[in-house]
Coordinates of N, CA and C in Angstrom, one line a residue:
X635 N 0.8 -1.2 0.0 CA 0.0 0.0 0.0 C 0.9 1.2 0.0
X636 N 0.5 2.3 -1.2 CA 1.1 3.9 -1.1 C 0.9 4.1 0.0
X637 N 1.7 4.8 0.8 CA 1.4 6.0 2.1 C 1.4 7.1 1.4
X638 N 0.4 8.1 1.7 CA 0.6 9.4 1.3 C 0.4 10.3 2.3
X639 N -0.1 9.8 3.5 CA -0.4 10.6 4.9 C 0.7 11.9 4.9
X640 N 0.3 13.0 5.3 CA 1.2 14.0 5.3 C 1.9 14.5 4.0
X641 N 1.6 13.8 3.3 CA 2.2 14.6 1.2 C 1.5 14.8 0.7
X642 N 2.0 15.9 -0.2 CA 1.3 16.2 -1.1 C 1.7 16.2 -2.3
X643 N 1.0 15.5 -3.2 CA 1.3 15.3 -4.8 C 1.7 16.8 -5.5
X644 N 2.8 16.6 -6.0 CA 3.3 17.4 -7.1 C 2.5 18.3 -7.7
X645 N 2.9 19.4 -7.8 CA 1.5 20.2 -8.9 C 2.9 21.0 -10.5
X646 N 2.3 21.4 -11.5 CA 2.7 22.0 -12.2 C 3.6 23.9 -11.6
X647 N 4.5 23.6 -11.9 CA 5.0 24.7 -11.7 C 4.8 26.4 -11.9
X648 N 4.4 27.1 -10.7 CA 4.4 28.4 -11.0 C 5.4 29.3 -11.8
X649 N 4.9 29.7 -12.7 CA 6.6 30.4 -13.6 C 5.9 31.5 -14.4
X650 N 6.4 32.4 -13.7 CA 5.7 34.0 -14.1 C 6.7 35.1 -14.2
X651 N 6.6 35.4 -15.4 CA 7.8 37.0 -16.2 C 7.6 38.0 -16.2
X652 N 7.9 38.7 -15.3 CA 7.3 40.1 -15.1 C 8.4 40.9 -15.0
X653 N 8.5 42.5 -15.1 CA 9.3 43.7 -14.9 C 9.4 43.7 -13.4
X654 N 10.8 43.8 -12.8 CA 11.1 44.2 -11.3 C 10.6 46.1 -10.7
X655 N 9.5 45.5 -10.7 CA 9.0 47.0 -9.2 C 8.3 46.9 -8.8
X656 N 8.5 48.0 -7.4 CA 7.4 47.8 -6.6 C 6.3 47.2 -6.5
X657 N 5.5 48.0 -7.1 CA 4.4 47.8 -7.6 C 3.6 46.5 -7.9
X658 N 4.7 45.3 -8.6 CA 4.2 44.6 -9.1 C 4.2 43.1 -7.5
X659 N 5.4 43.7 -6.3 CA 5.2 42.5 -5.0 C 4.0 42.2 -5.0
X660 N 3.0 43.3 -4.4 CA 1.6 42.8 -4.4 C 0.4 42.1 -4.8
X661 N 0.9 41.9 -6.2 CA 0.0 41.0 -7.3 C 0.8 39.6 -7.5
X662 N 1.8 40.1 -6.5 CA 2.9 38.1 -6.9 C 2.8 37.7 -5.7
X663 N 2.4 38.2 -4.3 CA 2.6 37.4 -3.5 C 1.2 36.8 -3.6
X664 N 0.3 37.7 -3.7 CA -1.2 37.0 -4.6 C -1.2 35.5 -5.1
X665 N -1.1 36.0 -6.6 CA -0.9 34.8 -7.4 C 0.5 33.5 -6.8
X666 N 1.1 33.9 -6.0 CA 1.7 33.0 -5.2 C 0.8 32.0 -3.9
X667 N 0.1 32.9 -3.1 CA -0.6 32.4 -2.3 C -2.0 31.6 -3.1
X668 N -2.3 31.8 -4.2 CA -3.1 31.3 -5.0 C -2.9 30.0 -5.3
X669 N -1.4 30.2 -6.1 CA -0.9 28.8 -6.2 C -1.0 28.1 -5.1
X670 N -0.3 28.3 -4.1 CA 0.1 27.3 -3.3 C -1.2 26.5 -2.6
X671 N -2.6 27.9 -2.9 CA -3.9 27.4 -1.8 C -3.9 26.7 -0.3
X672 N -3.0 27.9 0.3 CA -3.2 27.8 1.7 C -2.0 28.9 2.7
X673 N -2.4 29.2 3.1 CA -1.6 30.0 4.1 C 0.1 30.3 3.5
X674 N 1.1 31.2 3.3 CA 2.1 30.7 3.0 C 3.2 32.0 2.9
X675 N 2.6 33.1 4.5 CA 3.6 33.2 4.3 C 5.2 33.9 4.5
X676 N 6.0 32.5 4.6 CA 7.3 32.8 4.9 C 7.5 32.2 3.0
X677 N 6.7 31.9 2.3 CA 7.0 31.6 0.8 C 6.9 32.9 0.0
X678 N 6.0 33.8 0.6 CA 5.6 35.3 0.0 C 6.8 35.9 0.6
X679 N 7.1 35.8 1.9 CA 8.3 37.0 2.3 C 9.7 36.2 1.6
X680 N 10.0 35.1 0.9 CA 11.0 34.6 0.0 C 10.9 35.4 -1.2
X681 N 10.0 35.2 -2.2 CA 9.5 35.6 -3.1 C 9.7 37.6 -2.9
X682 N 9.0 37.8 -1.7 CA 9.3 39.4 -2.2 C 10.9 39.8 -1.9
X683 N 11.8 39.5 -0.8 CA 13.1 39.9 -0.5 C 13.8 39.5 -1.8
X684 N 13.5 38.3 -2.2 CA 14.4 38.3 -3.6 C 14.3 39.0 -4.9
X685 N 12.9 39.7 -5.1 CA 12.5 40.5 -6.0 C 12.8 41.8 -5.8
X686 N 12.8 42.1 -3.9 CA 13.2 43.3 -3.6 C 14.6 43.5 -4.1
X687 N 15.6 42.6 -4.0 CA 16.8 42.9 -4.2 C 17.2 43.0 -5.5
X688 N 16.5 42.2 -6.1 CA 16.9 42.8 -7.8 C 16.6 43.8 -8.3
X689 N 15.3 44.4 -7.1 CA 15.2 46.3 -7.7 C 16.3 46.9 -7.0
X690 N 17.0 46.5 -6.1 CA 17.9 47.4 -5.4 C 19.2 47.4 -6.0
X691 N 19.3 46.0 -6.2 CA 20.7 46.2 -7.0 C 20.9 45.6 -8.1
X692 N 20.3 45.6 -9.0 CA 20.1 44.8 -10.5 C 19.8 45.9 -11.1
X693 N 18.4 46.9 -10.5 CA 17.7 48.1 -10.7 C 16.3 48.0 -11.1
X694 N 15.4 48.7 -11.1 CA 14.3 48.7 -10.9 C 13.8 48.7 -12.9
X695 N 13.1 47.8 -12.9 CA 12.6 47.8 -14.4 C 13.2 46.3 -14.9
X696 N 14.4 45.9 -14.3 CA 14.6 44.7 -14.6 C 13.9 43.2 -15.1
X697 N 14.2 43.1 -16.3 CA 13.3 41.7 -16.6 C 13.4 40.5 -15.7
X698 N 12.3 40.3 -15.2 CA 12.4 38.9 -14.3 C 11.8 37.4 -14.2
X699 N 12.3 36.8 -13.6 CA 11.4 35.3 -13.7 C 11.4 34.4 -12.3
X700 N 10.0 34.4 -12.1 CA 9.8 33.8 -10.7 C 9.3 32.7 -10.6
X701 N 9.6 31.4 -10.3 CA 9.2 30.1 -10.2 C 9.0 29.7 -8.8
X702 N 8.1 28.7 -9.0 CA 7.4 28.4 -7.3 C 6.9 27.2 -8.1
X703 N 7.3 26.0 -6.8 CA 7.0 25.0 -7.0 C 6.9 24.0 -5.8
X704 N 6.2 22.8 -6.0 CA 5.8 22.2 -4.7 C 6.1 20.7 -5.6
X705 N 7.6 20.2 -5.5 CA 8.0 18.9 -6.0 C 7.7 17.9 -5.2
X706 N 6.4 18.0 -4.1 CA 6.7 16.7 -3.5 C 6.5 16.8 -1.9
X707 N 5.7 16.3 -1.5 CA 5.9 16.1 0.1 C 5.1 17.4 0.7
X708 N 5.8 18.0 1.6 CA 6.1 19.6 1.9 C 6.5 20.2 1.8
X709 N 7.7 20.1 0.7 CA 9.2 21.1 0.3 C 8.2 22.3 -0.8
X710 N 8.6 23.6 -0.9 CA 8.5 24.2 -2.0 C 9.7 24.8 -1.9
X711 N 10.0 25.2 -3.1 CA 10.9 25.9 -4.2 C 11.1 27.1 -4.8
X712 N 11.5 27.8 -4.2 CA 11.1 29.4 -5.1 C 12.7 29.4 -5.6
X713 N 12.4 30.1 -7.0 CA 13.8 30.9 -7.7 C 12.8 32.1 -8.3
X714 N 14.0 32.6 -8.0 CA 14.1 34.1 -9.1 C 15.2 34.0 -9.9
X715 N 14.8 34.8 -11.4 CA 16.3 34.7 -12.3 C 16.1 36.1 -12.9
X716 N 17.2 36.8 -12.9 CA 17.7 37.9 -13.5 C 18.7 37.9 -14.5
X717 N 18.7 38.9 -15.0 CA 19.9 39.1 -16.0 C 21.4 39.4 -15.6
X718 N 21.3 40.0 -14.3 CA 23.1 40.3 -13.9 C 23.5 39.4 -13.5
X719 N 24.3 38.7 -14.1 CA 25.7 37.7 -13.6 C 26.4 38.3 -12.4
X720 N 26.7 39.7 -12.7 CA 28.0 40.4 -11.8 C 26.8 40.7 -10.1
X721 N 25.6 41.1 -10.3 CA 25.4 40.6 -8.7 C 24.6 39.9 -7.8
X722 N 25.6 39.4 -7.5 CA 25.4 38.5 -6.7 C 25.1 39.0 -5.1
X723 N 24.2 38.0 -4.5 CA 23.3 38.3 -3.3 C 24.7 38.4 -2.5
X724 N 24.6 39.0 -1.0 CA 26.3 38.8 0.1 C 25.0 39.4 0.7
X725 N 24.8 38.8 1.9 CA 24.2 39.2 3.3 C 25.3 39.5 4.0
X726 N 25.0 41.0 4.6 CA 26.1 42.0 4.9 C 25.5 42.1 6.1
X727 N 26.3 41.9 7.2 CA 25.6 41.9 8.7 C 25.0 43.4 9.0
X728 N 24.0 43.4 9.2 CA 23.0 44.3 9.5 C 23.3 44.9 10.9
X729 N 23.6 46.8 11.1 CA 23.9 47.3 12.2 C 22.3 47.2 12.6
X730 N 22.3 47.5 14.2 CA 20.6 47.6 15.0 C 19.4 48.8 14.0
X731 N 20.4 49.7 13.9 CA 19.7 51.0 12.9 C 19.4 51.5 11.6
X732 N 20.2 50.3 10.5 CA 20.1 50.2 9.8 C 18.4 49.6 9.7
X733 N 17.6 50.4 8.0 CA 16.4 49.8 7.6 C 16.8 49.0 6.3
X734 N 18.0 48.8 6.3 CA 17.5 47.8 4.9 C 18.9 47.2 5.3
X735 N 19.1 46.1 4.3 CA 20.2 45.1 4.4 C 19.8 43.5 5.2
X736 N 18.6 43.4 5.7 CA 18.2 41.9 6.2 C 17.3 40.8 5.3
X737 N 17.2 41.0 4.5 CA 16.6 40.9 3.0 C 17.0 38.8 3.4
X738 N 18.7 39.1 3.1 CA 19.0 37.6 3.0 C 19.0 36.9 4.1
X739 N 19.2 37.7 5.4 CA 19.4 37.2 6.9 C 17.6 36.3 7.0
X740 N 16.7 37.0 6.2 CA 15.2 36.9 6.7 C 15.0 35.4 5.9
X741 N 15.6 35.3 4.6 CA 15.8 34.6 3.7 C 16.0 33.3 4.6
X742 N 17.6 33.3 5.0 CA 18.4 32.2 5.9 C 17.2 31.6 6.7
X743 N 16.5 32.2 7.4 CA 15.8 32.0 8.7 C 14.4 31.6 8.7
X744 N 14.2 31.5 7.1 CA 12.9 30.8 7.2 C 13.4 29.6 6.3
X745 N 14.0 29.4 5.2 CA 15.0 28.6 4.4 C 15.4 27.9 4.6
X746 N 15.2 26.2 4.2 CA 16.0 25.3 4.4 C 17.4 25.4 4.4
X747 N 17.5 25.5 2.9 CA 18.8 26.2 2.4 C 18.7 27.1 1.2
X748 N 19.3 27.7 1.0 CA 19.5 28.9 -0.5 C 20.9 28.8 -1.1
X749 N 20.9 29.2 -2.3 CA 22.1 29.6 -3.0 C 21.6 30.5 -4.4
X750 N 22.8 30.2 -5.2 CA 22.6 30.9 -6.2 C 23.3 30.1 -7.9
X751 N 22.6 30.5 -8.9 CA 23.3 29.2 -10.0 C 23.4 30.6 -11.2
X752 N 24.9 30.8 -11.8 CA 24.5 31.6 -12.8 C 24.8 30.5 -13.6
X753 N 24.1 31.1 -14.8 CA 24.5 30.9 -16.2 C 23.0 32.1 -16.6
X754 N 23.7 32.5 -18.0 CA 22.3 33.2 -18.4 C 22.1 34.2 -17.4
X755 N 22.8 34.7 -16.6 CA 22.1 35.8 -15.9 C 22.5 34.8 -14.3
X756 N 21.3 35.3 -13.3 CA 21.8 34.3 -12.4 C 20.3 34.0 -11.3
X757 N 20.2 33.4 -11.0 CA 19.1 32.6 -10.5 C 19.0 32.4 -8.7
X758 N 18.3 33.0 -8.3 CA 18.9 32.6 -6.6 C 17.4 31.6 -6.2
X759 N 18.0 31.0 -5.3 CA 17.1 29.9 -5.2 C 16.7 29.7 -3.4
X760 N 15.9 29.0 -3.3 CA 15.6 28.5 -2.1 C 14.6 27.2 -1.8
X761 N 14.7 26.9 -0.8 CA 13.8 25.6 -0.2 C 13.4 25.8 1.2
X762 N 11.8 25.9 1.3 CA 11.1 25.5 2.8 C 10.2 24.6 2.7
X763 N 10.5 24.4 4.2 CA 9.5 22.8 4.6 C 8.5 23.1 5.4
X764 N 7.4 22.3 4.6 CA 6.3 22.6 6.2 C 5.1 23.1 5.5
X765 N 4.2 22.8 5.5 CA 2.6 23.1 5.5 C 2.8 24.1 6.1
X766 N 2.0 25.3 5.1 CA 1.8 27.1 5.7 C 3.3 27.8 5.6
X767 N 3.8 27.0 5.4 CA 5.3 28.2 4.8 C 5.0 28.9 4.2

């Protein structure tokens, strides 16, 4: 007999191309929480810190590609892919007064694990576990 108690079957992958700004977090953590159909989120606060940073330092207008995926079990999958090779994410330890720079620290701490893959531009990735991530 299959066990499937606690998994959940595979779904088709979220993969949406949009221009990097502001404007547009709000209608993707949406259609994010949509996909996933249920509570989710430390998958939305992945999703916007990574978008955020490619307006900050890639620059705002930037062509983008955001993938979300649920391969299985509980794990989902977010990547973002950009066009700059040259930057690359560095979580720069955050003084108490500083308002910006915890972007990747917020990342770490909800994230199984993260990294980054160039080719074509460069791609930063992540994995969390857990129903309602």
């Amino acid at each position: 007999m299959l066990r499937t108690e606690g998994r959940r079957p595979s779904r088709p992958l979220l993969d949406v191309e949009l221009v990097a700004v502001p404007k547009a977090l709000q209608g993707l953590r949406r259609t994010v929480r949509r996909y996933l159909d249920e509570p989710c989120a430390d998958v939305q606060l992945c999703v916007t810190e990574l978008v955020t940073n490619v307006i900050r330092h890639v620059g705002e207008g930037a062509p983008i590609r955001v993938r979300v995926a649920r391969p299985g079990g509980n794990s989902i999958r977010v990547e973002v892919t950009d066009p700059a090779e040259h930057a690359l994410p560095v979580a720069p330890p955050a003084a108490p007064d500083d308002e910006t720079g915890r972007g990747l620290a917020l990342l770490d701490a909800v994230a199984v694990r993260w990294g980054v893959e160039q080719a074509a531009g460069k791609t930063v990735r992540c994995e969390l576990e857990g129903a309602g991530r």
